[in-house]
Amino acid sequence: MSLDKRTREQMLAHCDAIHEDDGVDPRESFKLRSHRDKPDRKAQQLCRQVAETIDQILAGELGDAALNALRVTSVVPAPDASRMLVTLVATGRDMPFDRAAVEQKLVAVTGLLRSAVAAAITRRKAPNLSFVIIGPHDDDLTALANGGVQ
């Protein structure tokens, strides 16, 4: 963290030399590390609610066989609770899997999914949804490396 000239001069007036921890709130420095690294309980609760809602909508309310074959495997905040990364896996092994077509259909219903999530949760703003689709034959999870659908 760089200091502007005035702050630097004020600090030098009170001490001999400026160190890395000068200007840092000591209450933050001495807090136990476990409290800072602890996962946010409310964000995890929101992820569970989003996963349940999207899984229910995809299971049968859309009337599309390709989307009905998708199941939610995980929902994580990306990077925070205002945006969720939803990982979907295609379960239909008997029908051919066309990733591009499924992604297009998913983009078309993203607004519907987001409004369903907004109705299911009690927050002022519904989170933005991003999707990653894993095909039924993707063993190496290359879909995660490609970034998915937004």
Short mmCIF file of N, CA and C in Angstrom, two decimals:
data_model
loop_
_atom_site.label_atom_id
_atom_site.label_comp_id
_atom_site.label_asym_id
_atom_site.label_seq_id
_atom_site.Cartn_x
_atom_site.Cartn_y
_atom_site.Cartn_z
N MET A 1 0.84 -1.16 0.00
CA MET A 1 0.00 0.00 0.00
C MET A 1 0.89 1.23 0.00
N SER A 2 0.75 2.09 -0.98
CA SER A 2 1.56 3.29 -1.05
C SER A 2 0.86 4.43 -0.31
N LEU A 3 1.64 5.26 0.29
CA LEU A 3 1.11 6.39 1.05
C LEU A 3 1.29 7.66 0.26
N ASP A 4 0.33 8.57 0.36
CA ASP A 4 0.53 9.85 -0.29
C ASP A 4 1.51 10.68 0.54
N LYS A 5 1.99 11.77 -0.01
CA LYS A 5 3.07 12.54 0.60
C LYS A 5 2.67 13.09 1.97
N ARG A 6 1.45 13.61 2.10
CA ARG A 6 1.01 14.20 3.36
C ARG A 6 0.93 13.15 4.46
N THR A 7 0.36 11.99 4.16
CA THR A 7 0.25 10.93 5.16
C THR A 7 1.64 10.44 5.57
N ARG A 8 2.52 10.32 4.61
CA ARG A 8 3.89 9.87 4.90
C ARG A 8 4.60 10.87 5.82
N GLU A 9 4.43 12.16 5.57
CA GLU A 9 5.07 13.17 6.41
C GLU A 9 4.49 13.16 7.82
N GLN A 10 3.18 12.97 7.94
CA GLN A 10 2.55 12.90 9.25
C GLN A 10 3.05 11.69 10.03
N MET A 11 3.20 10.57 9.36
CA MET A 11 3.68 9.37 10.04
C MET A 11 5.14 9.52 10.45
N LEU A 12 5.95 10.14 9.61
CA LEU A 12 7.36 10.33 9.95
C LEU A 12 7.53 11.31 11.11
N ALA A 13 6.57 12.21 11.30
CA ALA A 13 6.64 13.13 12.42
C ALA A 13 6.48 12.40 13.74
N HIS A 14 5.82 11.25 13.75
CA HIS A 14 5.56 10.50 14.98
C HIS A 14 6.48 9.31 15.19
N CYS A 15 7.28 8.96 14.19
CA CYS A 15 8.15 7.81 14.35
C CYS A 15 9.46 8.03 13.58
N ASP A 16 10.39 7.13 13.79
CA ASP A 16 11.70 7.24 13.15
C ASP A 16 11.67 6.70 11.73
N ALA A 17 10.98 5.59 11.52
CA ALA A 17 10.91 4.96 10.20
C ALA A 17 9.53 4.35 10.00
N ILE A 18 9.12 4.24 8.74
CA ILE A 18 7.82 3.65 8.41
C ILE A 18 8.03 2.19 8.06
N HIS A 19 7.20 1.34 8.68
CA HIS A 19 7.28 -0.09 8.43
C HIS A 19 6.03 -0.57 7.71
N GLU A 20 6.02 -1.84 7.30
CA GLU A 20 4.89 -2.40 6.55
C GLU A 20 3.58 -2.35 7.32
N ASP A 21 3.63 -2.56 8.62
CA ASP A 21 2.39 -2.63 9.40
C ASP A 21 1.93 -1.28 9.93
N ASP A 22 2.61 -0.20 9.59
CA ASP A 22 2.17 1.13 10.01
C ASP A 22 0.91 1.51 9.26
N GLY A 23 -0.08 2.02 9.97
CA GLY A 23 -1.33 2.41 9.36
C GLY A 23 -2.34 1.28 9.26
N VAL A 24 -1.97 0.08 9.72
CA VAL A 24 -2.87 -1.06 9.68
C VAL A 24 -3.60 -1.14 11.01
N ASP A 25 -4.89 -1.40 10.97
CA ASP A 25 -5.69 -1.51 12.18
C ASP A 25 -5.22 -2.72 12.99
N PRO A 26 -4.76 -2.51 14.23
CA PRO A 26 -4.25 -3.65 15.01
C PRO A 26 -5.33 -4.68 15.34
N ARG A 27 -6.58 -4.25 15.35
CA ARG A 27 -7.65 -5.22 15.62
C ARG A 27 -7.73 -6.26 14.52
N GLU A 28 -7.42 -5.85 13.29
CA GLU A 28 -7.43 -6.80 12.17
C GLU A 28 -6.18 -7.68 12.19
N SER A 29 -5.07 -7.15 12.62
CA SER A 29 -3.82 -7.91 12.61
C SER A 29 -3.83 -9.06 13.60
N PHE A 30 -4.46 -8.86 14.75
CA PHE A 30 -4.40 -9.86 15.79
C PHE A 30 -5.61 -10.78 15.84
N LYS A 31 -6.51 -10.65 14.89
CA LYS A 31 -7.65 -11.56 14.84
C LYS A 31 -7.16 -12.96 14.51
N LEU A 32 -7.86 -13.93 15.01
CA LEU A 32 -7.51 -15.31 14.70
C LEU A 32 -7.73 -15.57 13.22
N ARG A 33 -6.82 -16.27 12.62
CA ARG A 33 -6.89 -16.54 11.19
C ARG A 33 -8.12 -17.37 10.82
N SER A 34 -8.57 -18.23 11.71
CA SER A 34 -9.70 -19.10 11.39
C SER A 34 -10.98 -18.29 11.16
N HIS A 35 -11.11 -17.13 11.81
CA HIS A 35 -12.30 -16.31 11.62
C HIS A 35 -12.32 -15.66 10.24
N ARG A 36 -11.14 -15.30 9.74
CA ARG A 36 -11.09 -14.64 8.44
C ARG A 36 -11.25 -15.61 7.29
N ASP A 37 -10.79 -16.82 7.44
CA ASP A 37 -10.83 -17.81 6.37
C ASP A 37 -12.07 -18.69 6.40
N LYS A 38 -12.93 -18.46 7.35
CA LYS A 38 -14.12 -19.28 7.50
C LYS A 38 -15.11 -19.00 6.36
N PRO A 39 -15.65 -20.03 5.73
CA PRO A 39 -16.61 -19.78 4.65
C PRO A 39 -17.88 -19.10 5.17
N ASP A 40 -18.45 -18.28 4.32
CA ASP A 40 -19.63 -17.51 4.68
C ASP A 40 -20.86 -18.43 4.72
N ARG A 41 -21.46 -18.55 5.89
CA ARG A 41 -22.60 -19.43 6.08
C ARG A 41 -23.79 -19.01 5.23
N LYS A 42 -24.03 -17.71 5.15
CA LYS A 42 -25.16 -17.21 4.37
C LYS A 42 -24.96 -17.45 2.88
N ALA A 43 -23.73 -17.32 2.40
CA ALA A 43 -23.46 -17.58 0.98
C ALA A 43 -23.67 -19.06 0.67
N GLN A 44 -23.28 -19.93 1.58
CA GLN A 44 -23.50 -21.37 1.38
C GLN A 44 -24.98 -21.70 1.40
N GLN A 45 -25.73 -21.05 2.26
CA GLN A 45 -27.17 -21.26 2.32
C GLN A 45 -27.82 -20.81 1.01
N LEU A 46 -27.39 -19.65 0.50
CA LEU A 46 -27.92 -19.15 -0.76
C LEU A 46 -27.59 -20.10 -1.91
N CYS A 47 -26.38 -20.65 -1.92
CA CYS A 47 -25.99 -21.61 -2.96
C CYS A 47 -26.88 -22.85 -2.94
N ARG A 48 -27.21 -23.35 -1.75
CA ARG A 48 -28.10 -24.50 -1.65
C ARG A 48 -29.49 -24.18 -2.18
N GLN A 49 -29.99 -22.99 -1.84
CA GLN A 49 -31.32 -22.60 -2.32
C GLN A 49 -31.34 -22.44 -3.84
N VAL A 50 -30.29 -21.85 -4.38
CA VAL A 50 -30.19 -21.68 -5.84
C VAL A 50 -30.11 -23.04 -6.52
N ALA A 51 -29.31 -23.96 -5.97
CA ALA A 51 -29.18 -25.29 -6.55
C ALA A 51 -30.50 -26.04 -6.56
N GLU A 52 -31.23 -25.99 -5.45
CA GLU A 52 -32.51 -26.69 -5.37
C GLU A 52 -33.52 -26.11 -6.36
N THR A 53 -33.57 -24.80 -6.45
CA THR A 53 -34.53 -24.14 -7.34
C THR A 53 -34.24 -24.45 -8.80
N ILE A 54 -32.98 -24.31 -9.21
CA ILE A 54 -32.63 -24.56 -10.61
C ILE A 54 -32.83 -26.03 -10.96
N ASP A 55 -32.49 -26.92 -10.03
CA ASP A 55 -32.67 -28.35 -10.30
C ASP A 55 -34.15 -28.69 -10.48
N GLN A 56 -35.02 -28.09 -9.69
CA GLN A 56 -36.46 -28.33 -9.83
C GLN A 56 -36.99 -27.79 -11.16
N ILE A 57 -36.53 -26.61 -11.55
CA ILE A 57 -36.99 -26.01 -12.80
C ILE A 57 -36.51 -26.85 -13.99
N LEU A 58 -35.26 -27.27 -13.95
CA LEU A 58 -34.72 -28.07 -15.06
C LEU A 58 -35.33 -29.46 -15.11
N ALA A 59 -35.79 -29.97 -13.99
CA ALA A 59 -36.31 -31.33 -13.94
C ALA A 59 -37.59 -31.52 -14.73
N GLY A 60 -38.39 -30.47 -14.88
CA GLY A 60 -39.61 -30.74 -15.60
C GLY A 60 -40.46 -29.56 -15.99
N GLU A 61 -40.15 -28.38 -15.55
CA GLU A 61 -41.00 -27.24 -15.82
C GLU A 61 -40.73 -26.57 -17.16
N LEU A 62 -39.65 -26.94 -17.83
CA LEU A 62 -39.30 -26.27 -19.09
C LEU A 62 -39.86 -26.97 -20.31
N GLY A 63 -40.11 -28.26 -20.22
CA GLY A 63 -40.69 -29.00 -21.34
C GLY A 63 -39.72 -29.24 -22.48
N ASP A 64 -38.43 -29.21 -22.21
CA ASP A 64 -37.40 -29.46 -23.23
C ASP A 64 -36.58 -30.67 -22.78
N ALA A 65 -36.49 -31.69 -23.62
CA ALA A 65 -35.80 -32.93 -23.24
C ALA A 65 -34.32 -32.70 -22.95
N ALA A 66 -33.68 -31.82 -23.73
CA ALA A 66 -32.25 -31.56 -23.53
C ALA A 66 -32.01 -30.87 -22.19
N LEU A 67 -32.87 -29.93 -21.82
CA LEU A 67 -32.70 -29.24 -20.54
C LEU A 67 -33.18 -30.10 -19.37
N ASN A 68 -34.16 -30.97 -19.62
CA ASN A 68 -34.64 -31.87 -18.57
C ASN A 68 -33.57 -32.89 -18.18
N ALA A 69 -32.63 -33.15 -19.08
CA ALA A 69 -31.57 -34.12 -18.80
C ALA A 69 -30.42 -33.51 -18.01
N LEU A 70 -30.47 -32.21 -17.71
CA LEU A 70 -29.42 -31.55 -16.93
C LEU A 70 -29.73 -31.63 -15.45
N ARG A 71 -28.72 -31.86 -14.64
CA ARG A 71 -28.85 -31.87 -13.19
C ARG A 71 -27.77 -30.95 -12.60
N VAL A 72 -28.11 -30.28 -11.53
CA VAL A 72 -27.18 -29.38 -10.85
C VAL A 72 -26.26 -30.21 -9.97
N THR A 73 -24.96 -30.04 -10.16
CA THR A 73 -24.00 -30.74 -9.30
C THR A 73 -23.45 -29.83 -8.23
N SER A 74 -23.26 -28.55 -8.56
CA SER A 74 -22.77 -27.62 -7.54
C SER A 74 -23.12 -26.20 -7.93
N VAL A 75 -23.21 -25.36 -6.91
CA VAL A 75 -23.38 -23.92 -7.07
C VAL A 75 -22.41 -23.27 -6.11
N VAL A 76 -21.56 -22.39 -6.64
CA VAL A 76 -20.58 -21.69 -5.80
C VAL A 76 -20.63 -20.20 -6.12
N PRO A 77 -20.36 -19.36 -5.11
CA PRO A 77 -20.27 -17.93 -5.37
C PRO A 77 -19.06 -17.64 -6.25
N ALA A 78 -19.24 -16.80 -7.24
CA ALA A 78 -18.13 -16.50 -8.15
C ALA A 78 -18.12 -15.03 -8.49
N PRO A 79 -17.43 -14.18 -7.89
CA PRO A 79 -16.55 -14.29 -6.72
C PRO A 79 -17.26 -14.11 -5.40
N ASP A 80 -18.50 -13.59 -5.44
CA ASP A 80 -19.26 -13.42 -4.20
C ASP A 80 -20.71 -13.84 -4.46
N ALA A 81 -21.58 -13.58 -3.50
CA ALA A 81 -22.95 -14.06 -3.59
C ALA A 81 -23.80 -13.31 -4.62
N SER A 82 -23.26 -12.26 -5.23
CA SER A 82 -24.03 -11.55 -6.25
C SER A 82 -23.95 -12.26 -7.60
N ARG A 83 -23.06 -13.22 -7.73
CA ARG A 83 -22.90 -13.98 -8.96
C ARG A 83 -22.66 -15.44 -8.60
N MET A 84 -23.40 -16.34 -9.21
CA MET A 84 -23.29 -17.76 -8.89
C MET A 84 -22.83 -18.55 -10.12
N LEU A 85 -21.90 -19.47 -9.89
CA LEU A 85 -21.45 -20.38 -10.93
C LEU A 85 -22.15 -21.71 -10.69
N VAL A 86 -23.01 -22.09 -11.64
CA VAL A 86 -23.80 -23.31 -11.54
C VAL A 86 -23.18 -24.36 -12.45
N THR A 87 -22.79 -25.48 -11.88
CA THR A 87 -22.23 -26.58 -12.65
C THR A 87 -23.33 -27.60 -12.91
N LEU A 88 -23.58 -27.88 -14.18
CA LEU A 88 -24.63 -28.82 -14.59
C LEU A 88 -23.99 -30.02 -15.25
N VAL A 89 -24.58 -31.18 -15.06
CA VAL A 89 -24.11 -32.38 -15.73
C VAL A 89 -25.28 -32.95 -16.53
N ALA A 90 -24.97 -33.36 -17.75
CA ALA A 90 -25.98 -33.97 -18.62
C ALA A 90 -26.09 -35.45 -18.26
N THR A 91 -27.30 -35.89 -17.92
CA THR A 91 -27.49 -37.26 -17.47
C THR A 91 -28.02 -38.19 -18.55
N GLY A 92 -28.49 -37.65 -19.66
CA GLY A 92 -29.08 -38.47 -20.72
C GLY A 92 -28.03 -39.19 -21.53
N ARG A 93 -27.69 -40.40 -21.15
CA ARG A 93 -26.67 -41.17 -21.87
C ARG A 93 -27.23 -41.81 -23.14
N ASP A 94 -28.54 -42.02 -23.22
CA ASP A 94 -29.11 -42.70 -24.37
C ASP A 94 -29.32 -41.75 -25.55
N MET A 95 -29.42 -40.46 -25.33
CA MET A 95 -29.62 -39.52 -26.44
C MET A 95 -28.32 -38.79 -26.73
N PRO A 96 -28.12 -38.35 -27.97
CA PRO A 96 -26.88 -37.65 -28.32
C PRO A 96 -26.80 -36.30 -27.60
N PHE A 97 -25.59 -35.93 -27.22
CA PHE A 97 -25.38 -34.69 -26.48
C PHE A 97 -24.73 -33.66 -27.40
N ASP A 98 -25.41 -32.55 -27.64
CA ASP A 98 -24.89 -31.46 -28.45
C ASP A 98 -24.70 -30.26 -27.52
N ARG A 99 -23.44 -30.03 -27.12
CA ARG A 99 -23.13 -28.98 -26.15
C ARG A 99 -23.57 -27.61 -26.64
N ALA A 100 -23.35 -27.28 -27.89
CA ALA A 100 -23.70 -25.96 -28.42
C ALA A 100 -25.21 -25.72 -28.35
N ALA A 101 -25.98 -26.74 -28.72
CA ALA A 101 -27.44 -26.59 -28.69
C ALA A 101 -27.95 -26.44 -27.26
N VAL A 102 -27.39 -27.21 -26.33
CA VAL A 102 -27.80 -27.13 -24.93
C VAL A 102 -27.43 -25.76 -24.36
N GLU A 103 -26.25 -25.25 -24.71
CA GLU A 103 -25.83 -23.94 -24.23
C GLU A 103 -26.76 -22.85 -24.76
N GLN A 104 -27.16 -22.94 -26.03
CA GLN A 104 -28.08 -21.95 -26.60
C GLN A 104 -29.43 -21.99 -25.88
N LYS A 105 -29.93 -23.17 -25.63
CA LYS A 105 -31.20 -23.30 -24.92
C LYS A 105 -31.10 -22.77 -23.49
N LEU A 106 -29.96 -23.01 -22.87
CA LEU A 106 -29.74 -22.54 -21.51
C LEU A 106 -29.66 -21.01 -21.46
N VAL A 107 -29.02 -20.42 -22.44
CA VAL A 107 -28.96 -18.95 -22.52
C VAL A 107 -30.37 -18.38 -22.69
N ALA A 108 -31.20 -19.08 -23.47
CA ALA A 108 -32.57 -18.60 -23.72
C ALA A 108 -33.43 -18.63 -22.45
N VAL A 109 -33.16 -19.55 -21.53
CA VAL A 109 -33.99 -19.66 -20.33
C VAL A 109 -33.30 -19.10 -19.08
N THR A 110 -32.16 -18.45 -19.24
CA THR A 110 -31.44 -17.91 -18.08
C THR A 110 -32.29 -16.89 -17.32
N GLY A 111 -33.01 -16.05 -18.04
CA GLY A 111 -33.88 -15.08 -17.38
C GLY A 111 -34.98 -15.74 -16.56
N LEU A 112 -35.56 -16.79 -17.11
CA LEU A 112 -36.59 -17.54 -16.39
C LEU A 112 -36.01 -18.19 -15.13
N LEU A 113 -34.81 -18.76 -15.26
CA LEU A 113 -34.17 -19.39 -14.10
C LEU A 113 -33.85 -18.35 -13.04
N ARG A 114 -33.36 -17.19 -13.46
CA ARG A 114 -33.01 -16.14 -12.50
C ARG A 114 -34.26 -15.61 -11.80
N SER A 115 -35.36 -15.47 -12.52
CA SER A 115 -36.59 -15.00 -11.87
C SER A 115 -37.15 -16.06 -10.91
N ALA A 116 -36.99 -17.34 -11.24
CA ALA A 116 -37.41 -18.40 -10.33
C ALA A 116 -36.55 -18.40 -9.07
N VAL A 117 -35.26 -18.15 -9.23
CA VAL A 117 -34.36 -18.06 -8.07
C VAL A 117 -34.76 -16.85 -7.22
N ALA A 118 -35.07 -15.74 -7.87
CA ALA A 118 -35.47 -14.53 -7.13
C ALA A 118 -36.74 -14.78 -6.32
N ALA A 119 -37.66 -15.57 -6.87
CA ALA A 119 -38.90 -15.87 -6.14
C ALA A 119 -38.65 -16.83 -4.98
N ALA A 120 -37.62 -17.67 -5.10
CA ALA A 120 -37.36 -18.67 -4.07
C ALA A 120 -36.53 -18.15 -2.91
N ILE A 121 -35.75 -17.11 -3.13
CA ILE A 121 -34.88 -16.59 -2.07
C ILE A 121 -35.44 -15.28 -1.54
N THR A 122 -34.96 -14.88 -0.39
CA THR A 122 -35.39 -13.62 0.19
C THR A 122 -34.21 -12.65 0.22
N ARG A 123 -33.94 -12.09 -0.92
CA ARG A 123 -32.89 -11.08 -1.06
C ARG A 123 -33.42 -9.96 -1.92
N ARG A 124 -32.80 -8.81 -1.78
CA ARG A 124 -33.26 -7.67 -2.56
C ARG A 124 -32.94 -7.86 -4.04
N LYS A 125 -31.77 -8.41 -4.34
CA LYS A 125 -31.37 -8.63 -5.73
C LYS A 125 -31.08 -10.11 -5.95
N ALA A 126 -31.53 -10.59 -7.07
CA ALA A 126 -31.25 -11.99 -7.43
C ALA A 126 -29.83 -12.07 -7.99
N PRO A 127 -29.11 -13.13 -7.69
CA PRO A 127 -27.75 -13.25 -8.21
C PRO A 127 -27.74 -13.51 -9.71
N ASN A 128 -26.68 -13.03 -10.38
CA ASN A 128 -26.47 -13.37 -11.78
C ASN A 128 -26.03 -14.82 -11.85
N LEU A 129 -26.42 -15.50 -12.90
CA LEU A 129 -26.11 -16.93 -13.02
C LEU A 129 -25.17 -17.17 -14.19
N SER A 130 -24.13 -17.95 -13.95
CA SER A 130 -23.23 -18.44 -14.99
C SER A 130 -23.27 -19.95 -14.93
N PHE A 131 -23.18 -20.58 -16.10
CA PHE A 131 -23.32 -22.03 -16.16
C PHE A 131 -22.10 -22.69 -16.77
N VAL A 132 -21.78 -23.86 -16.26
CA VAL A 132 -20.79 -24.76 -16.83
C VAL A 132 -21.49 -26.08 -17.04
N ILE A 133 -21.42 -26.61 -18.27
CA ILE A 133 -22.10 -27.86 -18.59
C ILE A 133 -21.06 -28.95 -18.78
N ILE A 134 -21.26 -30.05 -18.09
CA ILE A 134 -20.40 -31.22 -18.24
C ILE A 134 -21.22 -32.28 -18.96
N GLY A 135 -20.69 -32.75 -20.08
CA GLY A 135 -21.40 -33.74 -20.87
C GLY A 135 -21.40 -35.11 -20.21
N PRO A 136 -22.22 -36.02 -20.72
CA PRO A 136 -22.29 -37.36 -20.11
C PRO A 136 -21.02 -38.18 -20.32
N HIS A 137 -20.22 -37.80 -21.30
CA HIS A 137 -19.01 -38.56 -21.60
C HIS A 137 -17.74 -37.76 -21.30
N ASP A 138 -17.86 -36.64 -20.60
CA ASP A 138 -16.69 -35.83 -20.25
C ASP A 138 -16.04 -36.39 -19.00
N ASP A 139 -14.98 -37.16 -19.20
CA ASP A 139 -14.28 -37.72 -18.06
C ASP A 139 -13.23 -36.77 -17.52
N ASP A 140 -12.65 -35.95 -18.39
CA ASP A 140 -11.55 -35.08 -17.96
C ASP A 140 -12.04 -33.68 -17.58
N LEU A 141 -13.35 -33.45 -17.62
CA LEU A 141 -13.94 -32.17 -17.23
C LEU A 141 -13.36 -31.00 -18.01
N THR A 142 -13.22 -31.17 -19.32
CA THR A 142 -12.71 -30.09 -20.15
C THR A 142 -13.70 -28.93 -20.22
N ALA A 143 -14.95 -29.18 -19.90
CA ALA A 143 -15.95 -28.12 -19.92
C ALA A 143 -15.63 -27.06 -18.86
N LEU A 144 -15.05 -27.47 -17.73
CA LEU A 144 -14.70 -26.50 -16.72
C LEU A 144 -13.59 -25.58 -17.19
N ALA A 145 -12.68 -26.10 -17.98
CA ALA A 145 -11.58 -25.28 -18.48
C ALA A 145 -12.06 -24.28 -19.53
N ASN A 146 -13.13 -24.60 -20.25
CA ASN A 146 -13.62 -23.72 -21.32
C ASN A 146 -14.39 -22.53 -20.77
N GLY A 147 -14.83 -22.54 -19.56
CA GLY A 147 -15.49 -21.38 -18.98
C GLY A 147 -17.00 -21.46 -18.92
N GLY A 148 -17.65 -22.22 -19.76
CA GLY A 148 -19.09 -22.39 -19.66
C GLY A 148 -19.89 -21.28 -20.28
N VAL A 149 -21.16 -21.24 -19.97
CA VAL A 149 -22.13 -20.32 -20.53
C VAL A 149 -22.40 -19.21 -19.51
N GLN A 150 -22.62 -18.01 -19.99
CA GLN A 150 -22.95 -16.91 -19.06
C GLN A 150 -24.29 -16.35 -19.38
#
